[in-house]
Amino acid sequence: EVQLVESGGGLVQPGGSLRLSCAASGFTFSNYDMHWVRQATGKGLEWVSGIGTAGDTYYPGSVKGRFTISRENAKNSLYLQMNSLRAGDTAVYYCARLGYTAMGPNGMDVWGQGTTVTVSS
Amino acid sequence: DIQMTQSPSSLSASVGDRVTITCQASQDISNYLNWYQQKPGKAPKLLIYDASNLETGVPSRFSGSGSGTDFTFTISSLQPEDIATYYCQQYDNLLPTFGQGTRLEIK
Protein backbone atom coordinates (compact mmCIF):
# COMPACT_ATOMS: atom_id res chain seq x y z
CA GLU A 1 0.00 0.00 0.00
CA VAL A 2 1.28 3.41 -0.96
CA GLN A 3 1.49 5.45 2.23
CA LEU A 4 2.92 8.60 3.78
CA VAL A 5 3.06 9.02 7.54
CA GLU A 6 4.03 12.33 9.13
CA SER A 7 5.42 12.79 12.63
CA GLY A 8 7.20 15.37 14.74
CA GLY A 9 4.46 17.91 15.30
CA GLY A 10 3.82 19.48 18.67
CA LEU A 11 3.74 22.65 20.74
CA VAL A 12 6.65 25.05 20.35
CA GLN A 13 7.25 28.59 21.58
CA PRO A 14 7.54 31.51 19.16
CA GLY A 15 11.07 31.70 17.85
CA GLY A 16 11.59 27.99 18.42
CA SER A 17 12.37 25.16 16.04
CA LEU A 18 10.76 21.88 15.07
CA ARG A 19 11.62 19.09 12.65
CA LEU A 20 8.87 17.20 10.89
CA SER A 21 9.37 13.79 9.30
CA CYS A 22 7.43 11.92 6.66
CA ALA A 23 7.93 8.17 6.20
CA ALA A 24 7.10 6.83 2.76
CA SER A 25 6.24 3.24 1.89
CA GLY A 26 4.78 1.24 -0.97
CA PHE A 27 6.56 3.10 -3.78
CA THR A 28 10.08 3.99 -4.95
CA PHE A 29 10.53 7.15 -2.93
CA SER A 30 13.65 8.35 -4.74
CA ASN A 31 11.75 8.59 -8.04
CA TYR A 32 9.30 11.24 -6.87
CA ASP A 33 9.30 14.95 -6.09
CA MET A 34 7.87 15.56 -2.63
CA HIS A 35 6.10 18.51 -1.04
CA TRP A 36 4.91 19.91 2.28
CA VAL A 37 1.51 21.63 2.40
CA ARG A 38 -0.04 23.18 5.49
CA GLN A 39 -3.52 24.16 6.59
CA ALA A 40 -4.39 26.42 9.49
CA THR A 41 -7.61 25.58 11.32
CA GLY A 42 -10.58 26.62 9.21
CA LYS A 43 -8.35 27.95 6.44
CA GLY A 44 -7.26 26.84 2.99
CA LEU A 45 -4.26 24.89 1.75
CA GLU A 46 -0.85 26.57 1.58
CA TRP A 47 2.16 25.03 -0.15
CA VAL A 48 5.27 25.46 2.00
CA SER A 49 8.08 23.58 0.28
CA GLY A 50 9.05 21.12 -2.41
CA ILE A 51 12.06 18.97 -3.24
CA GLY A 52 12.95 17.32 -6.50
CA THR A 53 14.48 13.92 -7.08
CA ALA A 54 17.88 15.56 -7.50
CA GLY A 55 17.55 17.40 -4.19
CA ASP A 56 16.60 20.76 -5.68
CA THR A 57 14.43 22.71 -3.24
CA TYR A 58 11.69 25.33 -3.55
CA TYR A 59 9.93 27.61 -1.07
CA PRO A 60 7.33 30.37 -1.09
CA GLY A 61 8.34 33.74 0.28
CA SER A 62 6.43 33.18 3.52
CA VAL A 63 8.87 30.49 4.76
CA LYS A 64 12.01 31.02 2.66
CA GLY A 65 15.03 31.35 4.93
CA ARG A 66 13.20 29.81 7.90
CA PHE A 67 12.16 26.36 6.62
CA THR A 68 14.41 23.72 5.05
CA ILE A 69 13.11 20.68 3.22
CA SER A 70 15.34 17.64 2.80
CA ARG A 71 15.11 13.99 1.91
CA GLU A 72 16.96 10.80 2.78
CA ASN A 73 16.22 8.31 0.04
CA ALA A 74 17.98 5.44 1.82
CA LYS A 75 15.45 5.81 4.63
CA ASN A 76 12.46 6.64 2.40
CA SER A 77 12.05 9.79 4.43
CA LEU A 78 11.20 13.44 3.90
CA TYR A 79 11.92 16.15 6.44
CA LEU A 80 10.97 19.75 7.16
CA GLN A 81 13.21 21.73 9.49
CA MET A 82 11.30 24.75 10.74
CA ASN A 83 13.16 27.57 12.49
CA SER A 84 12.14 30.98 13.83
CA LEU A 85 8.59 29.76 14.17
CA ARG A 86 5.74 32.24 14.43
CA ALA A 87 2.14 32.00 15.56
CA GLY A 88 1.15 32.17 11.89
CA ASP A 89 2.95 28.86 11.26
CA THR A 90 0.38 27.05 13.42
CA ALA A 91 -1.26 24.48 11.16
CA VAL A 92 -1.64 20.87 10.18
CA TYR A 93 1.33 19.96 8.00
CA TYR A 94 0.88 17.38 5.25
CA CYS A 95 3.53 15.71 3.15
CA ALA A 96 2.48 14.86 -0.38
CA ARG A 97 3.88 13.03 -3.38
CA LEU A 98 3.91 14.65 -6.80
CA GLY A 99 2.50 12.13 -9.19
CA TYR A 100 3.58 11.56 -12.76
CA THR A 101 1.99 10.42 -15.98
CA ALA A 102 3.61 9.74 -19.34
CA MET A 103 3.07 13.45 -20.08
CA GLY A 104 4.97 14.60 -17.01
CA PRO A 105 4.11 15.69 -13.46
CA ASN A 106 0.47 16.06 -12.61
CA GLY A 107 -0.90 16.55 -9.13
CA MET A 108 -0.16 15.67 -5.54
CA ASP A 109 -1.59 12.20 -5.69
CA VAL A 110 -0.64 10.73 -2.31
CA TRP A 111 -0.99 12.58 1.00
CA GLY A 112 -0.22 11.75 4.59
CA GLN A 113 -2.68 12.18 7.42
CA GLY A 114 -0.98 15.33 8.67
CA THR A 115 0.84 16.37 11.83
CA THR A 116 -0.18 19.35 13.94
CA VAL A 117 2.21 22.19 14.76
CA THR A 118 1.16 24.74 17.36
CA VAL A 119 3.30 27.82 17.93
CA SER A 120 2.31 29.48 21.18
CA SER A 121 3.79 30.76 24.42
CA ASP B 1 3.76 34.34 -7.54
CA ILE B 2 0.79 33.14 -9.55
CA GLN B 3 -2.47 33.93 -7.76
CA MET B 4 -5.49 31.65 -8.08
CA THR B 5 -8.95 33.17 -7.63
CA GLN B 6 -11.60 30.56 -6.97
CA SER B 7 -15.35 31.18 -6.86
CA PRO B 8 -17.73 30.91 -5.25
CA SER B 9 -16.27 30.56 -1.76
CA SER B 10 -19.30 28.54 -0.71
CA LEU B 11 -22.14 26.86 -2.51
CA SER B 12 -25.35 25.17 -1.48
CA ALA B 13 -27.00 22.73 -3.88
CA SER B 14 -29.46 19.85 -3.90
CA VAL B 15 -28.73 16.20 -4.58
CA GLY B 16 -28.81 15.67 -8.34
CA ASP B 17 -27.90 19.28 -9.17
CA ARG B 18 -25.16 20.24 -11.57
CA VAL B 19 -22.48 22.16 -9.68
CA THR B 20 -19.83 24.39 -11.21
CA ILE B 21 -16.79 26.02 -9.60
CA THR B 22 -14.46 28.39 -11.39
CA CYS B 23 -10.80 29.18 -10.92
CA GLN B 24 -8.90 32.04 -12.53
CA ALA B 25 -5.13 32.32 -12.69
CA SER B 26 -3.31 35.66 -12.54
CA GLN B 27 -1.34 34.67 -15.64
CA ASP B 28 -1.38 32.05 -18.36
CA ILE B 29 -0.73 28.60 -16.85
CA SER B 30 -1.58 26.54 -19.94
CA ASN B 31 -3.35 23.45 -18.59
CA TYR B 32 -1.24 23.09 -15.44
CA LEU B 33 -4.22 23.04 -13.14
CA ASN B 34 -5.39 20.43 -10.64
CA TRP B 35 -8.55 20.04 -8.57
CA TYR B 36 -8.69 18.50 -5.10
CA GLN B 37 -11.48 17.43 -2.78
CA GLN B 38 -11.07 17.71 0.99
CA LYS B 39 -13.53 16.28 3.48
CA PRO B 40 -13.52 17.49 7.10
CA GLY B 41 -10.61 16.13 9.10
CA LYS B 42 -9.10 14.40 6.07
CA ALA B 43 -6.22 15.06 3.72
CA PRO B 44 -6.96 16.45 0.26
CA LYS B 45 -7.61 14.02 -2.58
CA LEU B 46 -6.59 14.62 -6.18
CA LEU B 47 -9.60 14.49 -8.50
CA ILE B 48 -8.56 16.18 -11.76
CA TYR B 49 -5.08 16.82 -13.17
CA ASP B 50 -3.89 18.76 -16.22
CA ALA B 51 -7.19 20.69 -16.10
CA SER B 52 -9.35 17.93 -17.53
CA ASN B 53 -7.93 14.48 -16.77
CA LEU B 54 -9.76 12.35 -14.24
CA GLU B 55 -7.54 10.70 -11.64
CA THR B 56 -7.84 6.91 -11.53
CA GLY B 57 -10.79 5.74 -9.46
CA VAL B 58 -12.58 9.09 -9.41
CA PRO B 59 -16.25 8.94 -10.45
CA SER B 60 -17.07 10.21 -13.92
CA ARG B 61 -19.56 12.77 -12.58
CA PHE B 62 -16.51 14.92 -11.84
CA SER B 63 -14.97 16.82 -14.73
CA GLY B 64 -12.74 19.78 -15.46
CA SER B 65 -12.09 22.08 -18.38
CA GLY B 66 -10.22 25.21 -19.37
CA SER B 67 -6.78 26.45 -20.30
CA GLY B 68 -4.77 29.62 -20.05
CA THR B 69 -6.26 31.60 -17.18
CA ASP B 70 -9.85 30.33 -16.85
CA PHE B 71 -10.84 26.92 -15.56
CA THR B 72 -14.03 25.16 -14.54
CA PHE B 73 -14.75 22.19 -12.30
CA THR B 74 -18.12 20.45 -12.61
CA ILE B 75 -20.06 17.82 -10.73
CA SER B 76 -22.73 16.65 -13.16
CA SER B 77 -25.11 15.24 -10.55
CA LEU B 78 -24.36 16.08 -6.93
CA GLN B 79 -24.28 13.15 -4.53
CA PRO B 80 -24.43 13.33 -0.70
CA GLU B 81 -20.86 12.03 -0.46
CA ASP B 82 -19.60 14.98 -2.52
CA ILE B 83 -20.01 17.34 0.43
CA ALA B 84 -16.51 18.72 0.89
CA THR B 85 -14.29 21.69 0.16
CA TYR B 86 -12.78 21.83 -3.32
CA TYR B 87 -9.49 23.50 -4.24
CA CYS B 88 -7.83 24.35 -7.51
CA GLN B 89 -4.01 24.37 -7.65
CA GLN B 90 -1.62 25.58 -10.35
CA TYR B 91 1.78 24.10 -11.09
CA ASP B 92 2.92 26.17 -14.04
CA ASN B 93 6.11 27.14 -12.25
CA LEU B 94 8.02 25.49 -9.45
CA LEU B 95 5.96 27.34 -6.83
CA PRO B 96 2.53 25.75 -6.72
CA THR B 97 -0.36 27.79 -5.37
CA PHE B 98 -3.88 26.87 -4.31
CA GLY B 99 -7.16 28.68 -4.72
CA GLN B 100 -9.00 29.77 -1.60
CA GLY B 101 -11.38 26.81 -1.71
CA THR B 102 -15.10 26.30 -2.33
CA ARG B 103 -17.15 24.83 0.48
CA LEU B 104 -19.96 22.73 -0.96
CA GLU B 105 -23.05 22.03 1.14
CA ILE B 106 -26.30 20.17 0.57
CA LYS B 107 -29.41 22.34 0.40
mmCIF file of C-alpha atoms in Angstrom:
data_model
loop_
_atom_site.group_PDB
_atom_site.id
_atom_site.type_symbol
_atom_site.label_atom_id
_atom_site.label_comp_id
_atom_site.label_asym_id
_atom_site.label_seq_id
_atom_site.Cartn_x
_atom_site.Cartn_y
_atom_site.Cartn_z
ATOM 1 C CA GLU A 1 0.000 0.000 0.000
ATOM 2 C CA VAL A 2 1.279 3.415 -0.961
ATOM 3 C CA GLN A 3 1.485 5.452 2.232
ATOM 4 C CA LEU A 4 2.922 8.597 3.776
ATOM 5 C CA VAL A 5 3.062 9.018 7.544
ATOM 6 C CA GLU A 6 4.032 12.329 9.128
ATOM 7 C CA SER A 7 5.424 12.785 12.626
ATOM 8 C CA GLY A 8 7.199 15.372 14.740
ATOM 9 C CA GLY A 9 4.457 17.909 15.298
ATOM 10 C CA GLY A 10 3.824 19.484 18.674
ATOM 11 C CA LEU A 11 3.738 22.646 20.738
ATOM 12 C CA VAL A 12 6.646 25.053 20.352
ATOM 13 C CA GLN A 13 7.248 28.594 21.580
ATOM 14 C CA PRO A 14 7.535 31.511 19.157
ATOM 15 C CA GLY A 15 11.072 31.702 17.848
ATOM 16 C CA GLY A 16 11.591 27.991 18.417
ATOM 17 C CA SER A 17 12.369 25.155 16.036
ATOM 18 C CA LEU A 18 10.760 21.877 15.075
ATOM 19 C CA ARG A 19 11.617 19.088 12.653
ATOM 20 C CA LEU A 20 8.873 17.203 10.887
ATOM 21 C CA SER A 21 9.367 13.790 9.302
ATOM 22 C CA CYS A 22 7.426 11.916 6.655
ATOM 23 C CA ALA A 23 7.927 8.173 6.201
ATOM 24 C CA ALA A 24 7.098 6.826 2.763
ATOM 25 C CA SER A 25 6.242 3.240 1.886
ATOM 26 C CA GLY A 26 4.782 1.237 -0.967
ATOM 27 C CA PHE A 27 6.562 3.105 -3.782
ATOM 28 C CA THR A 28 10.079 3.990 -4.954
ATOM 29 C CA PHE A 29 10.534 7.153 -2.930
ATOM 30 C CA SER A 30 13.654 8.346 -4.744
ATOM 31 C CA ASN A 31 11.752 8.593 -8.037
ATOM 32 C CA TYR A 32 9.301 11.241 -6.866
ATOM 33 C CA ASP A 33 9.296 14.950 -6.093
ATOM 34 C CA MET A 34 7.870 15.565 -2.634
ATOM 35 C CA HIS A 35 6.103 18.513 -1.035
ATOM 36 C CA TRP A 36 4.905 19.908 2.277
ATOM 37 C CA VAL A 37 1.507 21.630 2.401
ATOM 38 C CA ARG A 38 -0.037 23.183 5.494
ATOM 39 C CA GLN A 39 -3.517 24.157 6.595
ATOM 40 C CA ALA A 40 -4.388 26.419 9.494
ATOM 41 C CA THR A 41 -7.612 25.578 11.319
ATOM 42 C CA GLY A 42 -10.585 26.615 9.210
ATOM 43 C CA LYS A 43 -8.352 27.951 6.436
ATOM 44 C CA GLY A 44 -7.258 26.845 2.993
ATOM 45 C CA LEU A 45 -4.255 24.890 1.754
ATOM 46 C CA GLU A 46 -0.854 26.574 1.580
ATOM 47 C CA TRP A 47 2.159 25.029 -0.145
ATOM 48 C CA VAL A 48 5.275 25.458 2.004
ATOM 49 C CA SER A 49 8.084 23.585 0.279
ATOM 50 C CA GLY A 50 9.046 21.115 -2.414
ATOM 51 C CA ILE A 51 12.062 18.967 -3.235
ATOM 52 C CA GLY A 52 12.951 17.320 -6.500
ATOM 53 C CA THR A 53 14.482 13.918 -7.077
ATOM 54 C CA ALA A 54 17.882 15.562 -7.499
ATOM 55 C CA GLY A 55 17.552 17.400 -4.188
ATOM 56 C CA ASP A 56 16.603 20.764 -5.682
ATOM 57 C CA THR A 57 14.427 22.708 -3.239
ATOM 58 C CA TYR A 58 11.685 25.333 -3.555
ATOM 59 C CA TYR A 59 9.926 27.608 -1.074
ATOM 60 C CA PRO A 60 7.329 30.372 -1.085
ATOM 61 C CA GLY A 61 8.339 33.740 0.280
ATOM 62 C CA SER A 62 6.426 33.181 3.516
ATOM 63 C CA VAL A 63 8.873 30.494 4.757
ATOM 64 C CA LYS A 64 12.014 31.024 2.663
ATOM 65 C CA GLY A 65 15.031 31.355 4.932
ATOM 66 C CA ARG A 66 13.195 29.808 7.901
ATOM 67 C CA PHE A 67 12.162 26.363 6.622
ATOM 68 C CA THR A 68 14.410 23.720 5.054
ATOM 69 C CA ILE A 69 13.110 20.684 3.218
ATOM 70 C CA SER A 70 15.342 17.642 2.800
ATOM 71 C CA ARG A 71 15.111 13.990 1.911
ATOM 72 C CA GLU A 72 16.959 10.799 2.778
ATOM 73 C CA ASN A 73 16.220 8.305 0.043
ATOM 74 C CA ALA A 74 17.976 5.442 1.816
ATOM 75 C CA LYS A 75 15.449 5.810 4.626
ATOM 76 C CA ASN A 76 12.464 6.645 2.399
ATOM 77 C CA SER A 77 12.051 9.793 4.430
ATOM 78 C CA LEU A 78 11.205 13.443 3.897
ATOM 79 C CA TYR A 79 11.918 16.151 6.442
ATOM 80 C CA LEU A 80 10.973 19.751 7.160
ATOM 81 C CA GLN A 81 13.206 21.730 9.488
ATOM 82 C CA MET A 82 11.300 24.754 10.740
ATOM 83 C CA ASN A 83 13.160 27.574 12.494
ATOM 84 C CA SER A 84 12.140 30.981 13.835
ATOM 85 C CA LEU A 85 8.589 29.756 14.167
ATOM 86 C CA ARG A 86 5.737 32.244 14.434
ATOM 87 C CA ALA A 87 2.137 32.004 15.562
ATOM 88 C CA GLY A 88 1.151 32.171 11.891
ATOM 89 C CA ASP A 89 2.945 28.863 11.262
ATOM 90 C CA THR A 90 0.383 27.046 13.423
ATOM 91 C CA ALA A 91 -1.262 24.480 11.161
ATOM 92 C CA VAL A 92 -1.638 20.870 10.180
ATOM 93 C CA TYR A 93 1.330 19.963 8.000
ATOM 94 C CA TYR A 94 0.878 17.383 5.252
ATOM 95 C CA CYS A 95 3.534 15.709 3.149
ATOM 96 C CA ALA A 96 2.477 14.864 -0.376
ATOM 97 C CA ARG A 97 3.881 13.026 -3.383
ATOM 98 C CA LEU A 98 3.915 14.651 -6.796
ATOM 99 C CA GLY A 99 2.501 12.125 -9.194
ATOM 100 C CA TYR A 100 3.581 11.555 -12.760
ATOM 101 C CA THR A 101 1.994 10.419 -15.979
ATOM 102 C CA ALA A 102 3.608 9.745 -19.343
ATOM 103 C CA MET A 103 3.069 13.452 -20.080
ATOM 104 C CA GLY A 104 4.965 14.597 -17.010
ATOM 105 C CA PRO A 105 4.113 15.693 -13.461
ATOM 106 C CA ASN A 106 0.473 16.057 -12.614
ATOM 107 C CA GLY A 107 -0.905 16.547 -9.133
ATOM 108 C CA MET A 108 -0.155 15.673 -5.540
ATOM 109 C CA ASP A 109 -1.593 12.199 -5.690
ATOM 110 C CA VAL A 110 -0.638 10.729 -2.309
ATOM 111 C CA TRP A 111 -0.989 12.577 0.996
ATOM 112 C CA GLY A 112 -0.217 11.747 4.593
ATOM 113 C CA GLN A 113 -2.685 12.180 7.421
ATOM 114 C CA GLY A 114 -0.981 15.333 8.667
ATOM 115 C CA THR A 115 0.840 16.367 11.829
ATOM 116 C CA THR A 116 -0.181 19.354 13.938
ATOM 117 C CA VAL A 117 2.206 22.188 14.757
ATOM 118 C CA THR A 118 1.165 24.741 17.361
ATOM 119 C CA VAL A 119 3.298 27.825 17.927
ATOM 120 C CA SER A 120 2.313 29.480 21.184
ATOM 121 C CA SER A 121 3.792 30.759 24.417
ATOM 122 C CA ASP B 1 3.756 34.339 -7.537
ATOM 123 C CA ILE B 2 0.786 33.139 -9.547
ATOM 124 C CA GLN B 3 -2.469 33.930 -7.759
ATOM 125 C CA MET B 4 -5.487 31.649 -8.084
ATOM 126 C CA THR B 5 -8.945 33.169 -7.628
ATOM 127 C CA GLN B 6 -11.603 30.562 -6.970
ATOM 128 C CA SER B 7 -15.347 31.182 -6.859
ATOM 129 C CA PRO B 8 -17.732 30.909 -5.245
ATOM 130 C CA SER B 9 -16.269 30.564 -1.761
ATOM 131 C CA SER B 10 -19.301 28.540 -0.712
ATOM 132 C CA LEU B 11 -22.141 26.865 -2.515
ATOM 133 C CA SER B 12 -25.351 25.168 -1.477
ATOM 134 C CA ALA B 13 -26.998 22.728 -3.882
ATOM 135 C CA SER B 14 -29.462 19.853 -3.903
ATOM 136 C CA VAL B 15 -28.734 16.205 -4.581
ATOM 137 C CA GLY B 16 -28.813 15.675 -8.336
ATOM 138 C CA ASP B 17 -27.901 19.276 -9.166
ATOM 139 C CA ARG B 18 -25.158 20.237 -11.575
ATOM 140 C CA VAL B 19 -22.480 22.159 -9.678
ATOM 141 C CA THR B 20 -19.827 24.393 -11.213
ATOM 142 C CA ILE B 21 -16.792 26.017 -9.601
ATOM 143 C CA THR B 22 -14.460 28.389 -11.395
ATOM 144 C CA CYS B 23 -10.799 29.180 -10.921
ATOM 145 C CA GLN B 24 -8.901 32.040 -12.529
ATOM 146 C CA ALA B 25 -5.128 32.323 -12.690
ATOM 147 C CA SER B 26 -3.314 35.657 -12.541
ATOM 148 C CA GLN B 27 -1.335 34.668 -15.637
ATOM 149 C CA ASP B 28 -1.384 32.046 -18.363
ATOM 150 C CA ILE B 29 -0.731 28.601 -16.846
ATOM 151 C CA SER B 30 -1.577 26.542 -19.938
ATOM 152 C CA ASN B 31 -3.350 23.446 -18.593
ATOM 153 C CA TYR B 32 -1.241 23.091 -15.437
ATOM 154 C CA LEU B 33 -4.221 23.035 -13.143
ATOM 155 C CA ASN B 34 -5.385 20.429 -10.636
ATOM 156 C CA TRP B 35 -8.550 20.040 -8.568
ATOM 157 C CA TYR B 36 -8.695 18.499 -5.100
ATOM 158 C CA GLN B 37 -11.480 17.429 -2.779
ATOM 159 C CA GLN B 38 -11.067 17.705 0.993
ATOM 160 C CA LYS B 39 -13.526 16.280 3.478
ATOM 161 C CA PRO B 40 -13.519 17.491 7.103
ATOM 162 C CA GLY B 41 -10.606 16.132 9.102
ATOM 163 C CA LYS B 42 -9.101 14.400 6.070
ATOM 164 C CA ALA B 43 -6.215 15.059 3.725
ATOM 165 C CA PRO B 44 -6.957 16.450 0.261
ATOM 166 C CA LYS B 45 -7.614 14.022 -2.577
ATOM 167 C CA LEU B 46 -6.587 14.623 -6.179
ATOM 168 C CA LEU B 47 -9.599 14.485 -8.504
ATOM 169 C CA ILE B 48 -8.562 16.179 -11.757
ATOM 170 C CA TYR B 49 -5.082 16.819 -13.166
ATOM 171 C CA ASP B 50 -3.895 18.764 -16.215
ATOM 172 C CA ALA B 51 -7.189 20.690 -16.104
ATOM 173 C CA SER B 52 -9.350 17.930 -17.530
ATOM 174 C CA ASN B 53 -7.933 14.483 -16.765
ATOM 175 C CA LEU B 54 -9.765 12.345 -14.236
ATOM 176 C CA GLU B 55 -7.537 10.698 -11.639
ATOM 177 C CA THR B 56 -7.837 6.911 -11.534
ATOM 178 C CA GLY B 57 -10.786 5.744 -9.463
ATOM 179 C CA VAL B 58 -12.582 9.091 -9.413
ATOM 180 C CA PRO B 59 -16.254 8.942 -10.449
ATOM 181 C CA SER B 60 -17.069 10.213 -13.920
ATOM 182 C CA ARG B 61 -19.564 12.772 -12.579
ATOM 183 C CA PHE B 62 -16.506 14.922 -11.841
ATOM 184 C CA SER B 63 -14.967 16.824 -14.735
ATOM 185 C CA GLY B 64 -12.738 19.781 -15.465
ATOM 186 C CA SER B 65 -12.090 22.081 -18.384
ATOM 187 C CA GLY B 66 -10.220 25.207 -19.371
ATOM 188 C CA SER B 67 -6.779 26.447 -20.301
ATOM 189 C CA GLY B 68 -4.765 29.620 -20.050
ATOM 190 C CA THR B 69 -6.263 31.597 -17.180
ATOM 191 C CA ASP B 70 -9.847 30.332 -16.845
ATOM 192 C CA PHE B 71 -10.840 26.919 -15.555
ATOM 193 C CA THR B 72 -14.034 25.161 -14.545
ATOM 194 C CA PHE B 73 -14.755 22.194 -12.297
ATOM 195 C CA THR B 74 -18.119 20.453 -12.613
ATOM 196 C CA ILE B 75 -20.060 17.821 -10.726
ATOM 197 C CA SER B 76 -22.733 16.648 -13.158
ATOM 198 C CA SER B 77 -25.109 15.236 -10.551
ATOM 199 C CA LEU B 78 -24.356 16.084 -6.931
ATOM 200 C CA GLN B 79 -24.284 13.151 -4.525
ATOM 201 C CA PRO B 80 -24.427 13.334 -0.702
ATOM 202 C CA GLU B 81 -20.858 12.030 -0.457
ATOM 203 C CA ASP B 82 -19.602 14.982 -2.515
ATOM 204 C CA ILE B 83 -20.008 17.339 0.433
ATOM 205 C CA ALA B 84 -16.509 18.725 0.888
ATOM 206 C CA THR B 85 -14.289 21.689 0.157
ATOM 207 C CA TYR B 86 -12.785 21.832 -3.321
ATOM 208 C CA TYR B 87 -9.486 23.503 -4.237
ATOM 209 C CA CYS B 88 -7.826 24.351 -7.512
ATOM 210 C CA GLN B 89 -4.014 24.369 -7.651
ATOM 211 C CA GLN B 90 -1.625 25.579 -10.353
ATOM 212 C CA TYR B 91 1.776 24.104 -11.087
ATOM 213 C CA ASP B 92 2.916 26.169 -14.038
ATOM 214 C CA ASN B 93 6.114 27.145 -12.253
ATOM 215 C CA LEU B 94 8.021 25.492 -9.448
ATOM 216 C CA LEU B 95 5.962 27.343 -6.831
ATOM 217 C CA PRO B 96 2.528 25.750 -6.717
ATOM 218 C CA THR B 97 -0.361 27.787 -5.367
ATOM 219 C CA PHE B 98 -3.883 26.871 -4.315
ATOM 220 C CA GLY B 99 -7.164 28.675 -4.721
ATOM 221 C CA GLN B 100 -9.004 29.770 -1.595
ATOM 222 C CA GLY B 101 -11.381 26.807 -1.712
ATOM 223 C CA THR B 102 -15.100 26.305 -2.326
ATOM 224 C CA ARG B 103 -17.152 24.827 0.476
ATOM 225 C CA LEU B 104 -19.964 22.726 -0.964
ATOM 226 C CA GLU B 105 -23.052 22.032 1.143
ATOM 227 C CA ILE B 106 -26.300 20.173 0.573
ATOM 228 C CA LYS B 107 -29.406 22.340 0.398
#
